[in-house]
PDB file of C-alpha atoms in Angstrom:
ATOM      1  CA  MET A   1     -23.030  22.055  -7.606  1.00 61.00           C
ATOM      2  CA  ARG A   2     -22.032  20.028  -4.563  1.00 78.00           C
ATOM      3  CA  GLU A   3     -23.890  16.764  -3.898  1.00 82.00           C
ATOM      4  CA  THR A   4     -26.191  16.445  -0.939  1.00 88.00           C
ATOM      5  CA  PHE A   5     -25.374  13.700   1.559  1.00 86.00           C
ATOM      6  CA  ALA A   6     -28.320  11.689   0.230  1.00 88.00           C
ATOM      7  CA  GLU A   7     -27.103  12.041  -3.359  1.00 91.00           C
ATOM      8  CA  TYR A   8     -23.554  11.081  -2.395  1.00 90.00           C
ATOM      9  CA  THR A   9     -24.777   7.973  -0.576  1.00 91.00           C
ATOM     10  CA  ALA A  10     -27.053   6.942  -3.445  1.00 93.00           C
ATOM     11  CA  ARG A  11     -24.260   7.371  -6.002  1.00 94.00           C
ATOM     12  CA  LEU A  12     -21.795   5.218  -4.064  1.00 93.00           C
ATOM     13  CA  LEU A  13     -24.361   2.502  -3.345  1.00 92.00           C
ATOM     14  CA  ALA A  14     -25.261   2.387  -7.052  1.00 95.00           C
ATOM     15  CA  LEU A  15     -21.625   1.709  -7.937  1.00 95.00           C
ATOM     16  CA  ALA A  16     -21.683  -1.459  -5.835  1.00 93.00           C
ATOM     17  CA  VAL A  17     -25.017  -2.841  -7.038  1.00 93.00           C
ATOM     18  CA  GLY A  18     -24.871  -6.413  -8.323  1.00 90.00           C
ATOM     19  CA  ALA A  19     -21.617  -7.347  -6.590  1.00 93.00           C
ATOM     20  CA  GLU A  20     -20.623  -8.667  -3.204  1.00 96.00           C
ATOM     21  CA  PRO A  21     -19.141  -5.696  -1.291  1.00 97.00           C
ATOM     22  CA  LEU A  22     -16.424  -7.811   0.330  1.00 97.00           C
ATOM     23  CA  ASP A  23     -15.294  -9.088  -3.070  1.00 97.00           C
ATOM     24  CA  ILE A  24     -14.914  -5.515  -4.333  1.00 97.00           C
ATOM     25  CA  MET A  25     -13.114  -4.409  -1.183  1.00 98.00           C
ATOM     26  CA  ALA A  26     -10.744  -7.386  -1.254  1.00 97.00           C
ATOM     27  CA  SER A  27      -9.610  -6.592  -4.802  1.00 97.00           C
ATOM     28  CA  THR A  28      -9.096  -2.834  -4.572  1.00 97.00           C
ATOM     29  CA  ALA A  29      -5.515  -2.699  -3.269  1.00 97.00           C
ATOM     30  CA  SER A  30      -4.220  -5.073  -5.942  1.00 96.00           C
ATOM     31  CA  ALA A  31      -6.179  -3.219  -8.638  1.00 96.00           C
ATOM     32  CA  ILE A  32      -4.514   0.046  -7.646  1.00 96.00           C
ATOM     33  CA  GLY A  33      -1.141  -1.677  -7.516  1.00 95.00           C
ATOM     34  CA  HIS A  34      -1.656  -2.880 -11.086  1.00 93.00           C
ATOM     35  CA  LEU A  35      -2.657   0.588 -12.275  1.00 94.00           C
ATOM     36  CA  ILE A  36       0.282   2.470 -10.759  1.00 94.00           C
ATOM     37  CA  ALA A  37       3.012  -0.135 -11.328  1.00 92.00           C
ATOM     38  CA  GLY A  38       5.856   1.388 -13.303  1.00 88.00           C
ATOM     39  CA  ARG A  39       4.499   4.923 -12.938  1.00 91.00           C
ATOM     40  CA  SER A  40       6.889   7.704 -11.967  1.00 90.00           C
ATOM     41  CA  THR A  41       6.552   9.888  -8.878  1.00 91.00           C
ATOM     42  CA  THR A  42       5.957  12.879 -11.135  1.00 92.00           C
ATOM     43  CA  GLU A  43       3.132  11.105 -12.938  1.00 93.00           C
ATOM     44  CA  LEU A  44       1.485  10.009  -9.700  1.00 95.00           C
ATOM     45  CA  GLN A  45       1.719  13.469  -8.120  1.00 96.00           C
ATOM     46  CA  ARG A  46       0.430  15.356 -11.177  1.00 95.00           C
ATOM     47  CA  ARG A  47      -3.034  16.837 -10.698  1.00 95.00           C
ATOM     48  CA  PRO A  48      -5.385  16.626 -13.718  1.00 93.00           C
ATOM     49  CA  SER A  49      -6.514  20.162 -12.829  1.00 93.00           C
ATOM     50  CA  ALA A  50      -5.985  22.620 -10.001  1.00 93.00           C
ATOM     51  CA  ASP A  51      -9.136  21.514  -8.204  1.00 92.00           C
ATOM     52  CA  ARG A  52      -8.778  17.732  -8.683  1.00 95.00           C
ATOM     53  CA  TRP A  53      -6.695  15.309  -6.655  1.00 97.00           C
ATOM     54  CA  SER A  54      -3.637  13.596  -8.061  1.00 97.00           C
ATOM     55  CA  ILE A  55      -3.301   9.812  -7.891  1.00 97.00           C
ATOM     56  CA  ALA A  56      -0.979  10.206  -4.897  1.00 97.00           C
ATOM     57  CA  GLU A  57      -3.683  12.197  -3.109  1.00 98.00           C
ATOM     58  CA  ILE A  58      -6.375   9.671  -4.029  1.00 98.00           C
ATOM     59  CA  VAL A  59      -4.379   6.744  -2.641  1.00 98.00           C
ATOM     60  CA  SER A  60      -3.550   8.747   0.494  1.00 98.00           C
ATOM     61  CA  HIS A  61      -7.277   9.432   0.885  1.00 98.00           C
ATOM     62  CA  LEU A  62      -8.100   5.732   0.554  1.00 98.00           C
ATOM     63  CA  ALA A  63      -5.653   4.991   3.377  1.00 98.00           C
ATOM     64  CA  ASP A  64      -7.245   7.771   5.473  1.00 97.00           C
ATOM     65  CA  SER A  65     -10.703   6.369   4.814  1.00 97.00           C
ATOM     66  CA  GLU A  66      -9.595   2.917   5.875  1.00 98.00           C
ATOM     67  CA  ILE A  67      -8.245   4.296   9.162  1.00 97.00           C
ATOM     68  CA  VAL A  68     -11.637   5.921   9.732  1.00 97.00           C
ATOM     69  CA  PHE A  69     -13.463   2.703   8.818  1.00 97.00           C
ATOM     70  CA  ALA A  70     -11.296   0.703  11.220  1.00 97.00           C
ATOM     71  CA  PHE A  71     -12.253   2.994  14.095  1.00 97.00           C
ATOM     72  CA  ARG A  72     -15.941   3.237  13.213  1.00 97.00           C
ATOM     73  CA  LEU A  73     -16.242  -0.528  12.797  1.00 97.00           C
ATOM     74  CA  ARG A  74     -14.762  -1.222  16.209  1.00 97.00           C
ATOM     75  CA  GLN A  75     -16.714   1.582  17.837  1.00 96.00           C
ATOM     76  CA  ILE A  76     -20.032   0.295  16.528  1.00 97.00           C
ATOM     77  CA  LEU A  77     -19.240  -3.275  17.552  1.00 97.00           C
ATOM     78  CA  SER A  78     -18.370  -2.249  21.100  1.00 96.00           C
ATOM     79  CA  ALA A  79     -20.961   0.519  21.581  1.00 95.00           C
ATOM     80  CA  ALA A  80     -23.779   0.147  19.046  1.00 95.00           C
ATOM     81  CA  GLY A  81     -26.024   3.140  18.473  1.00 95.00           C
ATOM     82  CA  GLY A  82     -23.366   5.682  19.373  1.00 94.00           C
ATOM     83  CA  PRO A  83     -22.345   8.732  17.346  1.00 94.00           C
ATOM     84  CA  ILE A  84     -20.117   8.467  14.271  1.00 93.00           C
ATOM     85  CA  GLN A  85     -18.010  11.576  13.833  1.00 92.00           C
ATOM     86  CA  ALA A  86     -17.666  12.935  10.305  1.00 91.00           C
ATOM     87  CA  PHE A  87     -14.258  13.865   8.880  1.00 92.00           C
ATOM     88  CA  ASP A  88     -13.207  16.466   6.332  1.00 93.00           C
ATOM     89  CA  GLN A  89     -11.413  14.439   3.664  1.00 94.00           C
ATOM     90  CA  ASN A  90      -9.886  17.519   2.024  1.00 94.00           C
ATOM     91  CA  ALA A  91      -8.522  18.789   5.321  1.00 96.00           C
ATOM     92  CA  TRP A  92      -6.972  15.385   6.023  1.00 95.00           C
ATOM     93  CA  VAL A  93      -5.305  15.272   2.606  1.00 96.00           C
ATOM     94  CA  ASP A  94      -4.055  18.855   2.855  1.00 95.00           C
ATOM     95  CA  SER A  95      -2.819  18.579   6.444  1.00 96.00           C
ATOM     96  CA  GLN A  96      -0.723  15.514   5.600  1.00 94.00           C
ATOM     97  CA  GLN A  97       0.805  17.166   2.506  1.00 95.00           C
ATOM     98  CA  ALA A  98      -0.510  14.269   0.456  1.00 96.00           C
ATOM     99  CA  ALA A  99       0.221  16.165  -2.759  1.00 96.00           C
ATOM    100  CA  SER A 100       3.910  15.328  -2.297  1.00 94.00           C
ATOM    101  CA  SER A 101       3.344  11.902  -0.739  1.00 94.00           C
ATOM    102  CA  ASP A 102       4.603   8.528  -1.941  1.00 93.00           C
ATOM    103  CA  ALA A 103       1.645   6.744  -3.553  1.00 96.00           C
ATOM    104  CA  PHE A 104       3.294   3.355  -3.041  1.00 95.00           C
ATOM    105  CA  ALA A 105       3.752   3.970   0.695  1.00 93.00           C
ATOM    106  CA  SER A 106       0.092   5.022   0.941  1.00 96.00           C
ATOM    107  CA  LEU A 107      -0.933   1.905  -0.964  1.00 97.00           C
ATOM    108  CA  SER A 108       1.055  -0.267   1.442  1.00 95.00           C
ATOM    109  CA  LEU A 109      -0.752   1.316   4.398  1.00 96.00           C
ATOM    110  CA  PHE A 110      -4.139   0.991   2.705  1.00 98.00           C
ATOM    111  CA  ALA A 111      -3.546  -2.687   1.862  1.00 97.00           C
ATOM    112  CA  ALA A 112      -2.518  -3.534   5.434  1.00 96.00           C
ATOM    113  CA  LEU A 113      -5.501  -1.746   6.978  1.00 97.00           C
ATOM    114  CA  ARG A 114      -7.965  -3.160   4.461  1.00 97.00           C
ATOM    115  CA  GLY A 115      -6.692  -6.693   5.057  1.00 97.00           C
ATOM    116  CA  ALA A 116      -7.106  -6.328   8.826  1.00 97.00           C
ATOM    117  CA  ASN A 117     -10.583  -4.822   8.499  1.00 98.00           C
ATOM    118  CA  LEU A 118     -11.808  -7.556   6.152  1.00 98.00           C
ATOM    119  CA  LEU A 119     -10.437 -10.217   8.474  1.00 97.00           C
ATOM    120  CA  LEU A 120     -12.565  -8.760  11.270  1.00 98.00           C
ATOM    121  CA  VAL A 121     -15.681  -8.282   9.127  1.00 98.00           C
ATOM    122  CA  ARG A 122     -15.628 -11.888   7.917  1.00 97.00           C
ATOM    123  CA  ARG A 123     -15.859 -13.075  11.528  1.00 97.00           C
ATOM    124  CA  LEU A 124     -19.018 -11.095  12.254  1.00 98.00           C
ATOM    125  CA  THR A 125     -22.439 -12.640  12.733  1.00 97.00           C
ATOM    126  CA  GLY A 126     -25.581 -11.413  11.001  1.00 97.00           C
ATOM    127  CA  GLU A 127     -26.625  -9.616  14.178  1.00 97.00           C
ATOM    128  CA  GLU A 128     -23.265  -7.870  14.432  1.00 98.00           C
ATOM    129  CA  LEU A 129     -23.433  -6.733  10.800  1.00 98.00           C
ATOM    130  CA  CYS A 130     -26.770  -5.100  11.582  1.00 97.00           C
ATOM    131  CA  ARG A 131     -25.368  -3.029  14.432  1.00 97.00           C
ATOM    132  CA  PHE A 132     -25.277   0.659  13.604  1.00 97.00           C
ATOM    133  CA  GLY A 133     -23.903   4.013  14.582  1.00 96.00           C
ATOM    134  CA  VAL A 134     -25.393   7.457  13.991  1.00 96.00           C
ATOM    135  CA  HIS A 135     -23.356   9.407  11.447  1.00 93.00           C
ATOM    136  CA  ALA A 136     -23.203  13.142  12.162  1.00 91.00           C
ATOM    137  CA  GLU A 137     -24.240  13.962   8.590  1.00 89.00           C
ATOM    138  CA  ARG A 138     -25.949  10.853   7.185  1.00 91.00           C
ATOM    139  CA  GLY A 139     -27.850   9.408  10.134  1.00 92.00           C
ATOM    140  CA  GLU A 140     -28.034   5.715  11.078  1.00 94.00           C
ATOM    141  CA  GLU A 141     -25.533   3.481   9.263  1.00 95.00           C
ATOM    142  CA  SER A 142     -25.156  -0.222   9.950  1.00 97.00           C
ATOM    143  CA  ILE A 143     -21.928  -2.112   9.385  1.00 98.00           C
ATOM    144  CA  ALA A 144     -23.543  -3.910   6.431  1.00 97.00           C
ATOM    145  CA  HIS A 145     -24.542  -0.550   4.947  1.00 96.00           C
ATOM    146  CA  MET A 146     -21.021   0.795   5.469  1.00 96.00           C
ATOM    147  CA  LEU A 147     -19.570  -2.158   3.569  1.00 97.00           C
ATOM    148  CA  SER A 148     -21.686  -1.311   0.523  1.00 97.00           C
ATOM    149  CA  LEU A 149     -20.684   2.344   0.821  1.00 96.00           C
ATOM    150  CA  TYR A 150     -17.012   1.458   0.976  1.00 97.00           C
ATOM    151  CA  ALA A 151     -17.313  -0.884  -1.997  1.00 97.00           C
ATOM    152  CA  GLY A 152     -18.853   1.946  -4.035  1.00 97.00           C
ATOM    153  CA  HIS A 153     -16.249   4.355  -2.689  1.00 97.00           C
ATOM    154  CA  ASP A 154     -13.505   2.001  -3.922  1.00 98.00           C
ATOM    155  CA  ARG A 155     -14.991   1.791  -7.403  1.00 97.00           C
ATOM    156  CA  ASN A 156     -15.447   5.552  -7.536  1.00 97.00           C
ATOM    157  CA  HIS A 157     -11.772   6.247  -6.823  1.00 97.00           C
ATOM    158  CA  LEU A 158     -10.506   3.423  -9.003  1.00 96.00           C
ATOM    159  CA  ALA A 159     -12.375   5.009 -11.893  1.00 95.00           C
ATOM    160  CA  GLN A 160     -10.771   8.360 -11.050  1.00 95.00           C
ATOM    161  CA  VAL A 161      -7.298   6.811 -11.164  1.00 96.00           C
ATOM    162  CA  GLU A 162      -8.090   5.189 -14.508  1.00 94.00           C
ATOM    163  CA  ARG A 163      -9.310   8.486 -15.965  1.00 93.00           C
ATOM    164  CA  ILE A 164      -6.200  10.337 -14.813  1.00 94.00           C
ATOM    165  CA  LEU A 165      -3.905   7.728 -16.328  1.00 92.00           C
ATOM    166  CA  ALA A 166      -5.879   7.669 -19.553  1.00 88.00           C
ATOM    167  CA  GLY A 167      -5.386  11.429 -19.757  1.00 82.00           C
ATOM    168  CA  HIS A 168      -1.609  11.056 -19.423  1.00 68.00           C
ATOM    169  CA  GLU A 169      -1.248   8.841 -22.479  1.00 59.00           C
ATOM    170  CA  PRO A 170      -3.507   6.965 -24.934  1.00 53.00           C
ATOM    171  CA  GLY A 171      -4.641   3.736 -23.310  1.00 53.00           C
ATOM    172  CA  GLY A 172      -2.688   4.630 -20.188  1.00 51.00           C
ATOM    173  CA  ALA A 173      -5.184   3.199 -17.729  1.00 54.00           C
ATOM    174  CA  ALA A 174      -5.286  -0.149 -19.519  1.00 55.00           C
ATOM    175  CA  ARG A 175      -1.529  -0.724 -19.651  1.00 68.00           C
ATOM    176  CA  ALA A 176      -1.001  -4.472 -19.310  1.00 72.00           C
ATOM    177  CA  PHE A 177       1.817  -5.938 -17.258  1.00 79.00           C
ATOM    178  CA  PRO A 178       4.221  -7.684 -19.674  1.00 83.00           C
ATOM    179  CA  ALA A 179       5.152 -10.730 -17.632  1.00 85.00           C
ATOM    180  CA  ALA A 180       8.587 -12.054 -18.567  1.00 89.00           C
ATOM    181  CA  PRO A 181       8.965 -15.677 -19.709  1.00 92.00           C
ATOM    182  CA  ILE A 182       9.755 -18.238 -17.017  1.00 94.00           C
ATOM    183  CA  LYS A 183      13.465 -18.971 -16.796  1.00 93.00           C
ATOM    184  CA  PRO A 184      14.761 -22.456 -17.686  1.00 94.00           C
ATOM    185  CA  ALA A 185      14.194 -25.176 -15.099  1.00 95.00           C
ATOM    186  CA  ILE A 186      16.910 -25.702 -12.497  1.00 93.00           C
ATOM    187  CA  ASP A 187      17.711 -28.527 -10.131  1.00 93.00           C
ATOM    188  CA  HIS A 188      16.472 -28.180  -6.552  1.00 92.00           C
ATOM    189  CA  VAL A 189      20.077 -28.423  -5.398  1.00 93.00           C
ATOM    190  CA  VAL A 190      20.851 -25.117  -7.137  1.00 92.00           C
ATOM    191  CA  LEU A 191      18.018 -23.337  -5.345  1.00 90.00           C
ATOM    192  CA  GLU A 192      19.030 -24.770  -1.998  1.00 92.00           C
ATOM    193  CA  GLN A 193      22.457 -23.220  -2.392  1.00 94.00           C
ATOM    194  CA  LEU A 194      20.959 -19.757  -1.969  1.00 94.00           C
ATOM    195  CA  ASP A 195      20.806 -18.560   1.644  1.00 96.00           C
ATOM    196  CA  VAL A 196      17.995 -16.005   1.886  1.00 96.00           C
ATOM    197  CA  ARG A 197      17.302 -14.602   5.350  1.00 97.00           C
ATOM    198  CA  ALA A 198      15.186 -11.963   7.055  1.00 98.00           C
ATOM    199  CA  GLY A 199      17.062  -8.982   8.410  1.00 98.00           C
ATOM    200  CA  THR A 200      16.070  -5.618   9.862  1.00 98.00           C
ATOM    201  CA  ILE A 201      17.438  -2.418   8.372  1.00 98.00           C
ATOM    202  CA  ARG A 202      19.014  -0.476  11.247  1.00 97.00           C
ATOM    203  CA  ASP A 203      20.502   2.361   9.210  1.00 97.00           C
ATOM    204  CA  ALA A 204      20.424   3.595   5.608  1.00 97.00           C
ATOM    205  CA  VAL A 205      22.637   6.334   4.175  1.00 96.00           C
ATOM    206  CA  PRO A 206      23.573   7.454   0.644  1.00 95.00           C
ATOM    207  CA  LEU A 207      26.776   6.047  -0.812  1.00 95.00           C
ATOM    208  CA  ALA A 208      28.970   9.019  -1.637  1.00 91.00           C
ATOM    209  CA  GLY A 209      29.504   9.568  -5.342  1.00 88.00           C
ATOM    210  CA  ALA A 210      26.691   7.230  -6.445  1.00 91.00           C
ATOM    211  CA  ASP A 211      23.226   8.565  -7.310  1.00 89.00           C
ATOM    212  CA  ARG A 212      21.336   5.282  -6.919  1.00 91.00           C
ATOM    213  CA  LEU A 213      23.250   3.461  -4.206  1.00 95.00           C
ATOM    214  CA  ALA A 214      22.562   3.354  -0.490  1.00 96.00           C
ATOM    215  CA  VAL A 215      24.525   1.691   2.299  1.00 97.00           C
ATOM    216  CA  LEU A 216      22.285  -0.414   4.529  1.00 98.00           C
ATOM    217  CA  THR A 217      23.241  -1.652   7.975  1.00 98.00           C
ATOM    218  CA  VAL A 218      21.198  -4.811   8.453  1.00 98.00           C
ATOM    219  CA  ALA A 219      20.772  -6.827  11.654  1.00 97.00           C
ATOM    220  CA  PHE A 220      20.830 -10.623  11.373  1.00 96.00           C
ATOM    221  CA  ALA A 221      20.962 -13.243  14.122  1.00 90.00           C
ATOM    222  CA  ASP A 222      24.747 -13.446  14.251  1.00 87.00           C
ATOM    223  CA  ARG A 223      25.795  -9.870  13.479  1.00 92.00           C
ATOM    224  CA  GLU A 224      25.109  -6.725  11.514  1.00 96.00           C
ATOM    225  CA  ARG A 225      26.073  -6.717   7.846  1.00 97.00           C
ATOM    226  CA  THR A 226      26.705  -3.834   5.483  1.00 98.00           C
ATOM    227  CA  ILE A 227      24.804  -4.213   2.210  1.00 97.00           C
ATOM    228  CA  VAL A 228      24.905  -1.845  -0.765  1.00 97.00           C
ATOM    229  CA  ALA A 229      21.577  -1.541  -2.601  1.00 95.00           C
ATOM    230  CA  GLY A 230      20.515   0.519  -5.625  1.00 93.00           C
ATOM    231  CA  ILE A 231      17.314   1.931  -4.147  1.00 92.00           C
ATOM    232  CA  ARG A 232      17.720   5.698  -3.920  1.00 90.00           C
ATOM    233  CA  THR A 233      16.070   6.594  -7.233  1.00 86.00           C
ATOM    234  CA  GLU A 234      12.700   5.226  -6.125  1.00 84.00           C
ATOM    235  CA  ARG A 235      13.152   5.851  -2.392  1.00 82.00           C
ATOM    236  CA  PRO A 236      14.187   9.480  -1.880  1.00 73.00           C
ATOM    237  CA  SER A 237      13.658   9.203   1.896  1.00 87.00           C
ATOM    238  CA  LEU A 238      15.990   6.551   3.265  1.00 93.00           C
ATOM    239  CA  ASP A 239      14.759   7.295   6.790  1.00 93.00           C
ATOM    240  CA  ALA A 240      11.429   5.736   5.777  1.00 90.00           C
ATOM    241  CA  ILE A 241      12.969   2.264   5.404  1.00 94.00           C
ATOM    242  CA  VAL A 242      14.828   2.162   8.719  1.00 96.00           C
ATOM    243  CA  GLY A 243      13.193  -0.504  10.886  1.00 96.00           C
ATOM    244  CA  ARG A 244      11.853  -2.490   7.916  1.00 95.00           C
ATOM    245  CA  GLN A 245      12.426  -6.234   7.961  1.00 98.00           C
ATOM    246  CA  CYS A 246      13.215  -7.574   4.485  1.00 97.00           C
ATOM    247  CA  LEU A 247      14.771 -10.560   2.759  1.00 98.00           C
ATOM    248  CA  PHE A 248      18.453 -10.612   1.815  1.00 97.00           C
ATOM    249  CA  VAL A 249      20.780 -13.073   0.086  1.00 97.00           C
ATOM    250  CA  VAL A 250      23.567 -13.508   2.656  1.00 96.00           C
ATOM    251  CA  ASN A 251      25.894 -16.133   1.140  1.00 96.00           C
ATOM    252  CA  LEU A 252      27.116 -14.152  -1.858  1.00 94.00           C
ATOM    253  CA  ALA A 253      30.856 -13.546  -1.893  1.00 96.00           C
ATOM    254  CA  PRO A 254      31.515 -10.073  -0.401  1.00 96.00           C
ATOM    255  CA  ARG A 255      32.478  -7.425  -2.922  1.00 96.00           C
ATOM    256  CA  THR A 256      33.503  -3.798  -2.876  1.00 96.00           C
ATOM    257  CA  ILE A 257      31.196  -1.353  -4.666  1.00 95.00           C
ATOM    258  CA  ARG A 258      32.400   2.225  -5.091  1.00 93.00           C
ATOM    259  CA  GLY A 259      34.829   1.691  -2.225  1.00 94.00           C
ATOM    260  CA  GLN A 260      32.165   0.233   0.100  1.00 96.00           C
ATOM    261  CA  LEU A 261      32.165  -3.421   1.190  1.00 97.00           C
ATOM    262  CA  SER A 262      28.847  -5.156   0.516  1.00 97.00           C
ATOM    263  CA  GLU A 263      28.134  -8.409   2.387  1.00 97.00           C
ATOM    264  CA  GLY A 264      24.932  -9.527   0.723  1.00 96.00           C
ATOM    265  CA  MET A 265      22.123  -8.489  -1.601  1.00 96.00           C
ATOM    266  CA  LEU A 266      18.687  -7.012  -1.011  1.00 96.00           C
ATOM    267  CA  PHE A 267      16.072  -9.450  -2.327  1.00 91.00           C
ATOM    268  CA  ASP A 268      13.403  -7.248  -3.899  1.00 92.00           C
ATOM    269  CA  ILE A 269      10.501  -7.588  -6.330  1.00 93.00           C
ATOM    270  CA  GLY A 270       9.978  -5.696  -9.580  1.00 91.00           C
ATOM    271  CA  PHE A 271      13.388  -4.336 -10.567  1.00 88.00           C
ATOM    272  CA  ALA A 272      13.940  -7.030 -13.196  1.00 88.00           C
ATOM    273  CA  ASP A 273      10.596  -6.079 -14.790  1.00 90.00           C
ATOM    274  CA  GLY A 274      11.283  -2.349 -14.898  1.00 86.00           C
ATOM    275  CA  LEU A 275       8.904  -1.595 -12.027  1.00 89.00           C
ATOM    276  CA  ARG A 276       9.581   0.294  -8.835  1.00 89.00           C
ATOM    277  CA  PRO A 277      11.185  -2.408  -6.674  1.00 90.00           C
ATOM    278  CA  ALA A 278       9.168  -3.516  -3.652  1.00 92.00           C
ATOM    279  CA  PHE A 279      10.796  -5.123  -0.653  1.00 94.00           C
ATOM    280  CA  ALA A 280      10.244  -8.857  -0.225  1.00 95.00           C
ATOM    281  CA  GLN A 281       9.096  -9.036   3.389  1.00 94.00           C
ATOM    282  CA  PRO A 282       7.860 -11.599   5.924  1.00 95.00           C
ATOM    283  CA  GLU A 283       4.104 -11.555   6.420  1.00 93.00           C
ATOM    284  CA  TRP A 284       4.724 -10.733  10.087  1.00 94.00           C
ATOM    285  CA  PRO A 285       7.935  -9.951  12.045  1.00 96.00           C
ATOM    286  CA  VAL A 286      10.190 -12.961  12.555  1.00 97.00           C
ATOM    287  CA  PRO A 287      13.523 -13.261  14.396  1.00 97.00           C
ATOM    288  CA  ASP A 288      16.313 -11.624  12.399  1.00 97.00           C
ATOM    289  CA  GLY A 289      18.304 -14.281  10.609  1.00 97.00           C
ATOM    290  CA  THR A 290      15.303 -16.530   9.923  1.00 97.00           C
ATOM    291  CA  ARG A 291      15.839 -18.427   6.665  1.00 96.00           C
ATOM    292  CA  ALA A 292      13.507 -18.316   3.657  1.00 94.00           C
ATOM    293  CA  GLY A 293      12.925 -21.417   1.584  1.00 87.00           C
TER     294      GLY A 293
END
């Protein structure tokens, strides 16, 4: 039997009782990242049953919800007391083909939106937190009330992800990250010899005859470089990375890989630990060629 709006609200609020909503909301993206690290696309897109979302769909929904929260928050602040339009979460998930979506891409979007929303919320005064809108289905909802709802909503979906993973394998949801030992100490001079710079990927195409390799055309301050990177296994859509600004090691001796000259190395995070590699990126766009260090 489907919940009433009052029952749904009460259930989510109960999940956040005894905790600061902003603390819960600030930790959700990293908690999801920990849970899905090292998980395959197949595992993340597998539904526990025909009528239940997969993890990929859940994370896509969290990103959708954060888009909605961003709009509602700003609407209430600028025009308090106005209507809050409801949205059909299932229709949003279905219309975006979230069943075949990349959970890591959805998580990246969710984390960026959540960070921006929390930054705004933390600047609000007590009076601003009390401003409200009128939800089409649930009536008056203040910003403070919405924060508690979203905190409960986070915990609800985190628990769903944990249950799905636990169903895949014994103890699956509690898989601990096996951090590798720290490498031996090096002299600062050795580190300073590395030249790591930000560059923007202008083009990305498969390297013929190699299942994992892609040929990246990367813009730096002085010129474009061609860099071969083993990223195709975890990134089936190379178009999705065009325009991304990432870090690259640019003072490695050029070498030819499968007949293709490579003039540097993509500096990523996770490959050495057996996780899906994430790009190491500047916090905000910087001029191409900017040095890291």
